[in-house]
Amino acid sequence: MASRDFCLPGEGMVVLQQVFSRQFPPCNLSEEDLLQNPHFSKLLLSLSQHVDESGLSLTLAKQQAQAWNEVRLHKTAWLRSEILQRVIQELLVDYYVKAQDTNLTSEDKKFYETLEQRLLVTELTQLLGPSQEKEIPPLLGLEKADLLELMPSSEDFVWMRARLQLEVEEQLKKKCFTLLCYHNPNSDSDGETLKTAKVWKLAEVLAGEKQQCLDAKGQQMEQLVLLEKKRAAYAQVLFRCLTLLQRLLREPRLKTKSELDRINAQYLEIKCSAMILKMRMEELKILSDTYSAEKVEVHRVIRDRLEGAIRLQKQDLEKSRQVLNTYEVLGEEFDQLVKEYTQLKQATENKRWVLQEFTKTHH
């Protein structure tokens, strides 16, 4: 009864399978598994309402998100202090290089010396740390008060801090421009205003590219999973093919092949006879479409008359041959008579023509 209540149409089963594969990836359930185990499917469906895609409960997922937010805040604060520390160290390195190559002004020397003194005293103070246990002697016998005496005066510190802010901003701007030109080499020829505008959007561009890389990586993982599945299916199919080939090698098929050749020969013979009959049928069909019954009757009458005329001509030819044979018996005398007769006939025709012309002239 429970299995009947849980039956879903095809599309609903596909949606349910997608939900399970997204929230319970290790299960890797197929549609057949869901149909054969309806109670387990109901259990997973109820669990999917209390867990997220990573498998954690909603409460733990919320706590984890808050923890990650705190980690990101601490990481951001640490990165800011680390960046500031490294920029100040780079300023001091540049100062040492400039001091060897060029002559610095007194203000520049005072600024860098004050900065270096303040930085060193601060680092040493942090190394000493809080000495809460009185029985542990301080490092090198130094106290914080001893180091604080080496701090620059408050006036110099205020003046140095005001200039330090400008120097740090200039150094960070150069680094941003360097990063921009590395990301987009075409921006190297742009002006400072245009570079500044592009730097403001650089973070969004890098975030978008990072998201594209993550999406591509996720698609790559999905493709790898599909590739593993296809590879496993390919191995199974290949194993089946090898099994069939082994069977074919073990079991000779000569008898079957000869019988198959005989059947193929009979088939080709019957097919050839059928093609000949079909050609004859097409020929008769063309003749029947070309000549109607009336035309066939007229042609039959014409043929009969022509055959009768041919018979008469043959009879006349035979009579002429007999007469010619009779004349040939007379020999050369008959030929002389024929020539004389021809000459007389021609002379008679000439005189007749002259008489007609003479008559026309007198009239």
CSV table of C-alpha atoms in Angstrom, one decimal:
chain,number,residue,atom,x,y,z
A,1,MET,CA,0.0,0.0,0.0
A,2,ALA,CA,2.9,2.4,0.8
A,3,SER,CA,4.5,1.7,-2.5
A,4,ARG,CA,1.2,2.5,-4.3
A,5,ASP,CA,0.9,5.8,-2.4
A,6,PHE,CA,4.5,6.8,-3.3
A,7,CYS,CA,4.2,6.0,-7.0
A,8,LEU,CA,5.1,9.0,-9.1
A,9,PRO,CA,4.8,9.7,-12.9
A,10,GLY,CA,8.0,9.6,-15.0
A,11,GLU,CA,8.7,13.4,-14.7
A,12,GLY,CA,8.2,13.4,-11.0
A,13,MET,CA,10.5,10.5,-10.5
A,14,VAL,CA,13.2,12.3,-12.6
A,15,VAL,CA,12.8,15.4,-10.4
A,16,LEU,CA,13.0,13.3,-7.2
A,17,GLN,CA,16.1,11.6,-8.6
A,18,GLN,CA,17.7,15.0,-9.3
A,19,VAL,CA,16.9,16.2,-5.7
A,20,PHE,CA,18.5,13.1,-4.2
A,21,SER,CA,21.6,13.3,-6.4
A,22,ARG,CA,22.1,17.0,-5.4
A,23,GLN,CA,21.6,16.6,-1.7
A,24,PHE,CA,22.8,13.0,-1.3
A,25,PRO,CA,25.6,12.6,-3.9
A,26,PRO,CA,27.1,9.4,-2.3
A,27,CYS,CA,23.8,7.6,-2.8
A,28,ASN,CA,23.8,7.8,-6.6
A,29,LEU,CA,20.3,6.4,-6.9
A,30,SER,CA,18.7,5.4,-10.2
A,31,GLU,CA,15.1,5.4,-11.1
A,32,GLU,CA,14.8,1.7,-10.6
A,33,ASP,CA,16.3,1.9,-7.1
A,34,LEU,CA,13.6,4.5,-6.2
A,35,LEU,CA,10.8,2.4,-7.5
A,36,GLN,CA,12.1,-0.8,-5.8
A,37,ASN,CA,12.6,0.9,-2.4
A,38,PRO,CA,9.7,3.3,-1.8
A,39,HIS,CA,10.1,3.5,2.0
A,40,PHE,CA,13.8,4.4,1.6
A,41,SER,CA,12.8,7.1,-1.0
A,42,LYS,CA,10.3,8.6,1.5
A,43,LEU,CA,13.0,8.6,4.2
A,44,LEU,CA,15.4,10.5,1.9
A,45,LEU,CA,12.7,12.9,0.9
A,46,SER,CA,11.9,13.7,4.5
A,47,LEU,CA,15.6,14.1,5.3
A,48,SER,CA,16.1,16.4,2.3
A,49,GLN,CA,13.9,19.0,4.1
A,50,HIS,CA,16.3,19.1,7.1
A,51,VAL,CA,19.7,19.1,5.4
A,52,ASP,CA,21.4,21.3,2.8
A,53,GLU,CA,23.3,20.3,-0.4
A,54,SER,CA,26.4,19.6,1.6
A,55,GLY,CA,24.7,17.1,3.9
A,56,LEU,CA,24.7,19.2,7.0
A,57,SER,CA,21.7,20.0,9.0
A,58,LEU,CA,20.2,23.5,8.5
A,59,THR,CA,21.3,24.5,12.0
A,60,LEU,CA,24.9,23.4,11.5
A,61,ALA,CA,24.9,24.9,8.1
A,62,LYS,CA,23.8,28.3,9.5
A,63,GLN,CA,26.5,28.1,12.2
A,64,GLN,CA,29.1,27.1,9.6
A,65,ALA,CA,28.1,30.1,7.5
A,66,GLN,CA,28.5,32.4,10.5
A,67,ALA,CA,31.9,30.9,11.3
A,68,TRP,CA,33.0,31.3,7.7
A,69,ASN,CA,31.9,35.0,7.8
A,70,GLU,CA,34.0,35.6,10.9
A,71,VAL,CA,36.9,33.8,9.3
A,72,ARG,CA,36.6,36.0,6.3
A,73,LEU,CA,36.4,39.2,8.5
A,74,HIS,CA,39.6,38.1,10.4
A,75,LYS,CA,41.3,37.2,7.1
A,76,THR,CA,40.4,40.6,5.6
A,77,ALA,CA,41.8,42.4,8.7
A,78,TRP,CA,45.0,40.3,8.6
A,79,LEU,CA,45.4,40.9,4.9
A,80,ARG,CA,45.1,44.6,5.4
A,81,SER,CA,47.7,44.7,8.1
A,82,GLU,CA,50.0,42.4,6.1
A,83,ILE,CA,49.6,44.5,3.0
A,84,LEU,CA,50.4,47.7,5.0
A,85,GLN,CA,53.4,46.0,6.6
A,86,ARG,CA,54.8,44.9,3.2
A,87,VAL,CA,54.2,48.3,1.6
A,88,ILE,CA,56.1,50.0,4.4
A,89,GLN,CA,59.0,47.5,4.0
A,90,GLU,CA,59.1,48.1,0.3
A,91,LEU,CA,59.2,51.9,1.0
A,92,LEU,CA,62.2,51.3,3.2
A,93,VAL,CA,64.0,49.1,0.6
A,94,ASP,CA,63.4,51.8,-2.0
A,95,TYR,CA,64.8,54.4,0.4
A,96,TYR,CA,68.0,52.4,0.8
A,97,VAL,CA,68.3,52.1,-3.0
A,98,LYS,CA,67.7,55.8,-3.5
A,99,ALA,CA,70.1,56.8,-0.8
A,100,GLN,CA,72.9,55.1,-2.7
A,101,ASP,CA,72.0,56.4,-6.2
A,102,THR,CA,70.7,59.9,-5.5
A,103,ASN,CA,70.9,62.7,-3.0
A,104,LEU,CA,67.8,62.8,-0.9
A,105,THR,CA,66.5,65.9,0.8
A,106,SER,CA,66.6,66.4,4.6
A,107,GLU,CA,62.9,65.9,4.8
A,108,ASP,CA,63.0,62.6,2.9
A,109,LYS,CA,65.8,61.4,5.2
A,110,LYS,CA,63.9,62.5,8.3
A,111,PHE,CA,60.7,60.8,7.0
A,112,TYR,CA,62.3,57.4,6.3
A,113,GLU,CA,64.5,57.4,9.4
A,114,THR,CA,61.5,58.2,11.6
A,115,LEU,CA,59.5,55.5,9.8
A,116,GLU,CA,62.2,52.9,10.2
A,117,GLN,CA,62.8,53.8,13.9
A,118,ARG,CA,59.1,53.6,14.7
A,119,LEU,CA,58.8,50.2,12.8
A,120,LEU,CA,61.8,48.6,14.6
A,121,VAL,CA,60.7,49.7,18.0
A,122,THR,CA,57.2,48.4,17.4
A,123,GLU,CA,58.4,45.0,16.2
A,124,LEU,CA,60.8,44.7,19.2
A,125,THR,CA,58.1,45.6,21.6
A,126,GLN,CA,55.9,42.9,20.1
A,127,LEU,CA,58.7,40.4,20.4
A,128,LEU,CA,59.0,41.1,24.1
A,129,GLY,CA,55.3,40.4,24.6
A,130,PRO,CA,53.4,40.7,27.9
A,131,SER,CA,55.5,39.5,30.9
A,132,GLN,CA,52.7,38.3,33.2
A,133,GLU,CA,54.9,35.8,35.1
A,134,LYS,CA,57.3,37.8,37.3
A,135,GLU,CA,59.6,34.8,37.9
A,136,ILE,CA,60.5,34.7,34.1
A,137,PRO,CA,63.2,37.3,33.3
A,138,PRO,CA,62.5,39.5,30.3
A,139,LEU,CA,64.3,38.9,27.0
A,140,LEU,CA,67.9,40.3,27.2
A,141,GLY,CA,66.9,42.0,30.4
A,142,LEU,CA,64.9,44.6,28.4
A,143,GLU,CA,61.6,46.1,29.4
A,144,LYS,CA,59.1,47.8,27.2
A,145,ALA,CA,59.9,51.1,28.9
A,146,ASP,CA,63.5,50.8,27.7
A,147,LEU,CA,62.3,50.4,24.1
A,148,LEU,CA,59.6,53.1,24.3
A,149,GLU,CA,62.4,55.6,25.1
A,150,LEU,CA,63.7,55.0,21.6
A,151,MET,CA,60.4,56.0,20.0
A,152,PRO,CA,60.6,59.2,17.9
A,153,SER,CA,59.1,62.4,19.3
A,154,SER,CA,55.3,62.8,19.0
A,155,GLU,CA,55.7,65.8,16.6
A,156,ASP,CA,57.9,63.8,14.2
A,157,PHE,CA,55.6,60.8,14.4
A,158,VAL,CA,52.5,62.9,13.5
A,159,TRP,CA,54.3,64.5,10.6
A,160,MET,CA,55.6,61.1,9.4
A,161,ARG,CA,52.2,59.5,9.7
A,162,ALA,CA,50.6,62.2,7.6
A,163,ARG,CA,53.1,61.7,4.8
A,164,LEU,CA,53.1,58.0,5.2
A,165,GLN,CA,49.5,57.9,4.3
A,166,LEU,CA,50.2,59.7,1.0
A,167,GLU,CA,53.2,57.4,0.3
A,168,VAL,CA,51.2,54.2,1.0
A,169,GLU,CA,48.4,55.4,-1.3
A,170,GLU,CA,50.8,56.2,-4.1
A,171,GLN,CA,52.6,52.8,-3.6
A,172,LEU,CA,49.2,51.0,-3.7
A,173,LYS,CA,48.1,52.9,-6.7
A,174,LYS,CA,51.2,51.9,-8.6
A,175,LYS,CA,50.6,48.2,-7.6
A,176,CYS,CA,47.0,48.5,-8.7
A,177,PHE,CA,48.1,49.9,-12.1
A,178,THR,CA,50.7,47.2,-12.4
A,179,LEU,CA,48.0,44.5,-11.7
A,180,LEU,CA,45.7,46.2,-14.2
A,181,CYS,CA,48.3,46.3,-17.0
A,182,TYR,CA,49.1,42.6,-16.2
A,183,HIS,CA,45.5,41.7,-16.5
A,184,ASN,CA,44.8,43.9,-19.5
A,185,PRO,CA,48.0,44.8,-21.4
A,186,ASN,CA,46.1,47.3,-23.6
A,187,SER,CA,45.6,49.5,-20.5
A,188,ASP,CA,49.3,50.4,-20.4
A,189,SER,CA,48.8,53.2,-22.8
A,190,ASP,CA,45.8,54.7,-21.0
A,191,GLY,CA,45.8,57.8,-18.9
A,192,GLU,CA,45.9,57.9,-15.1
A,193,THR,CA,42.2,58.8,-14.9
A,194,LEU,CA,41.1,56.0,-17.2
A,195,LYS,CA,43.3,53.6,-15.3
A,196,THR,CA,41.8,54.6,-12.0
A,197,ALA,CA,38.3,54.0,-13.4
A,198,LYS,CA,39.3,50.6,-14.6
A,199,VAL,CA,40.9,49.7,-11.3
A,200,TRP,CA,37.6,50.4,-9.5
A,201,LYS,CA,36.0,47.8,-11.7
A,202,LEU,CA,38.9,45.4,-11.7
A,203,ALA,CA,37.7,43.7,-8.5
A,204,GLU,CA,34.3,42.9,-10.1
A,205,VAL,CA,36.0,41.6,-13.2
A,206,LEU,CA,38.4,39.4,-11.2
A,207,ALA,CA,35.5,38.1,-9.1
A,208,GLY,CA,33.5,37.3,-12.3
A,209,GLU,CA,36.5,35.5,-13.8
A,210,LYS,CA,37.0,33.6,-10.6
A,211,GLN,CA,33.3,32.5,-10.6
A,212,GLN,CA,33.7,31.4,-14.2
A,213,CYS,CA,36.7,29.4,-13.3
A,214,LEU,CA,34.8,27.8,-10.4
A,215,ASP,CA,31.9,27.0,-12.7
A,216,ALA,CA,34.2,25.6,-15.3
A,217,LYS,CA,35.8,23.5,-12.6
A,218,GLY,CA,32.4,22.2,-11.4
A,219,GLN,CA,31.5,21.3,-15.0
A,220,GLN,CA,34.8,19.6,-15.4
A,221,MET,CA,34.1,17.5,-12.3
A,222,GLU,CA,30.7,16.6,-13.6
A,223,GLN,CA,32.3,15.6,-16.9
A,224,LEU,CA,34.8,13.5,-15.1
A,225,VAL,CA,32.0,11.7,-13.2
A,226,LEU,CA,30.2,11.1,-16.5
A,227,LEU,CA,33.5,10.0,-18.1
A,228,GLU,CA,34.1,7.4,-15.3
A,229,LYS,CA,30.5,6.1,-15.7
A,230,LYS,CA,31.0,5.8,-19.5
A,231,ARG,CA,34.4,4.2,-19.0
A,232,ALA,CA,32.8,1.6,-16.7
A,233,ALA,CA,30.0,0.9,-19.2
A,234,TYR,CA,32.6,0.7,-22.0
A,235,ALA,CA,34.6,-1.8,-20.0
A,236,GLN,CA,31.4,-4.0,-19.5
A,237,VAL,CA,30.5,-3.8,-23.2
A,238,LEU,CA,34.1,-4.6,-24.1
A,239,PHE,CA,34.1,-7.6,-21.8
A,240,ARG,CA,30.9,-8.9,-23.3
A,241,CYS,CA,32.3,-8.5,-26.8
A,242,LEU,CA,35.4,-10.5,-25.8
A,243,THR,CA,33.2,-13.2,-24.4
A,244,LEU,CA,31.2,-13.4,-27.7
A,245,LEU,CA,34.5,-13.6,-29.7
A,246,GLN,CA,35.7,-16.4,-27.5
A,247,ARG,CA,32.5,-18.3,-28.1
A,248,LEU,CA,32.8,-17.8,-31.9
A,249,LEU,CA,36.4,-19.0,-31.8
A,250,ARG,CA,35.5,-22.1,-29.8
A,251,GLU,CA,32.5,-23.0,-31.9
A,252,PRO,CA,33.3,-23.4,-35.7
A,253,ARG,CA,30.6,-22.1,-38.0
A,254,LEU,CA,31.5,-23.8,-41.3
A,255,LYS,CA,28.2,-25.7,-41.6
A,256,THR,CA,26.2,-22.7,-40.7
A,257,LYS,CA,28.2,-20.7,-43.2
A,258,SER,CA,27.7,-23.2,-46.1
A,259,GLU,CA,24.0,-23.3,-45.4
A,260,LEU,CA,23.9,-19.5,-45.3
A,261,ASP,CA,25.6,-19.3,-48.6
A,262,ARG,CA,23.1,-21.8,-50.2
A,263,ILE,CA,20.2,-19.7,-48.8
A,264,ASN,CA,21.8,-16.5,-50.1
A,265,ALA,CA,22.3,-18.1,-53.6
A,266,GLN,CA,18.6,-19.2,-53.7
A,267,TYR,CA,17.6,-15.7,-52.6
A,268,LEU,CA,19.6,-14.1,-55.3
A,269,GLU,CA,18.2,-16.5,-57.9
A,270,ILE,CA,14.7,-15.7,-56.9
A,271,LYS,CA,15.4,-12.1,-56.8
A,272,CYS,CA,16.9,-12.1,-60.3
A,273,SER,CA,13.8,-13.9,-61.6
A,274,ALA,CA,11.6,-11.4,-59.9
A,275,MET,CA,13.6,-8.5,-61.5
A,276,ILE,CA,13.2,-10.1,-65.0
A,277,LEU,CA,9.4,-10.5,-64.5
A,278,LYS,CA,9.2,-6.9,-63.2
A,279,MET,CA,11.1,-5.6,-66.3
A,280,ARG,CA,8.7,-7.6,-68.6
A,281,MET,CA,5.7,-6.2,-66.7
A,282,GLU,CA,7.1,-2.7,-67.1
A,283,GLU,CA,7.6,-3.3,-70.8
A,284,LEU,CA,4.0,-4.5,-71.3
A,285,LYS,CA,2.8,-1.6,-69.2
A,286,ILE,CA,4.6,0.9,-71.4
A,287,LEU,CA,3.2,-0.8,-74.5
A,288,SER,CA,-0.3,-0.8,-73.1
A,289,ASP,CA,0.0,2.9,-72.2
A,290,THR,CA,1.4,3.8,-75.6
A,291,TYR,CA,-1.1,1.9,-77.9
A,292,SER,CA,-4.8,1.7,-77.3
A,293,ALA,CA,-7.1,-1.0,-78.7
A,294,GLU,CA,-8.2,1.1,-81.7
A,295,LYS,CA,-4.6,1.9,-82.6
A,296,VAL,CA,-3.7,-1.8,-82.4
A,297,GLU,CA,-6.6,-2.7,-84.7
A,298,VAL,CA,-5.7,0.0,-87.3
A,299,HIS,CA,-2.1,-1.2,-87.2
A,300,ARG,CA,-3.3,-4.8,-87.7
A,301,VAL,CA,-5.3,-3.7,-90.8
A,302,ILE,CA,-2.3,-1.8,-92.2
A,303,ARG,CA,0.0,-4.7,-91.6
A,304,ASP,CA,-2.4,-7.1,-93.4
A,305,ARG,CA,-2.6,-4.7,-96.4
A,306,LEU,CA,1.1,-4.3,-96.5
A,307,GLU,CA,1.6,-8.1,-96.3
A,308,GLY,CA,-0.9,-8.5,-99.2
A,309,ALA,CA,0.9,-5.9,-101.3
A,310,ILE,CA,4.2,-7.6,-100.6
A,311,ARG,CA,2.7,-10.9,-101.8
A,312,LEU,CA,1.5,-9.3,-105.0
A,313,GLN,CA,4.8,-7.7,-105.6
A,314,LYS,CA,6.5,-11.0,-105.1
A,315,GLN,CA,4.2,-12.6,-107.6
A,316,ASP,CA,4.8,-9.8,-110.2
A,317,LEU,CA,8.5,-10.2,-109.6
A,318,GLU,CA,8.3,-13.9,-110.2
A,319,LYS,CA,6.4,-13.3,-113.5
A,320,SER,CA,8.9,-10.7,-114.6
A,321,ARG,CA,11.8,-13.1,-113.9
A,322,GLN,CA,10.0,-15.8,-116.0
A,323,VAL,CA,9.5,-13.3,-118.9
A,324,LEU,CA,13.1,-12.2,-118.6
A,325,ASN,CA,14.3,-15.7,-118.7
A,326,THR,CA,12.3,-16.3,-121.9
A,327,TYR,CA,13.9,-13.2,-123.5
A,328,GLU,CA,17.3,-14.3,-122.5
A,329,VAL,CA,16.9,-17.5,-124.5
A,330,LEU,CA,16.8,-15.4,-127.7
A,331,GLY,CA,20.4,-14.2,-127.2
A,332,GLU,CA,22.1,-11.3,-129.0
A,333,GLU,CA,19.4,-10.9,-131.7
A,334,PHE,CA,16.9,-9.9,-129.1
A,335,ASP,CA,19.3,-7.3,-127.7
A,336,GLN,CA,19.7,-5.9,-131.2
A,337,LEU,CA,16.0,-5.7,-131.7
A,338,VAL,CA,15.6,-3.9,-128.3
A,339,LYS,CA,18.2,-1.3,-129.3
A,340,GLU,CA,16.5,-0.7,-132.7
A,341,TYR,CA,13.1,-0.5,-131.0
A,342,THR,CA,14.5,2.0,-128.5
A,343,GLN,CA,16.0,4.2,-131.3
A,344,LEU,CA,12.8,4.1,-133.3
A,345,LYS,CA,10.8,5.0,-130.2
A,346,GLN,CA,13.1,7.9,-129.5
A,347,ALA,CA,12.9,9.1,-133.1
A,348,THR,CA,9.1,8.9,-133.0
A,349,GLU,CA,9.1,11.0,-129.8
A,350,ASN,CA,11.3,13.6,-131.4
A,351,LYS,CA,9.2,13.9,-134.5
A,352,ARG,CA,6.1,14.1,-132.3
A,353,TRP,CA,7.6,17.0,-130.4
A,354,VAL,CA,8.6,18.8,-133.5
A,355,LEU,CA,5.1,18.4,-134.9
A,356,GLN,CA,3.6,19.8,-131.7
A,357,GLU,CA,5.9,22.8,-131.8
A,358,PHE,CA,5.1,23.4,-135.5
A,359,THR,CA,1.4,23.2,-134.8
A,360,LYS,CA,1.7,25.8,-132.0
A,361,THR,CA,3.6,28.1,-134.3
A,362,HIS,CA,1.0,28.1,-137.1
A,363,HIS,CA,-1.9,28.6,-134.7
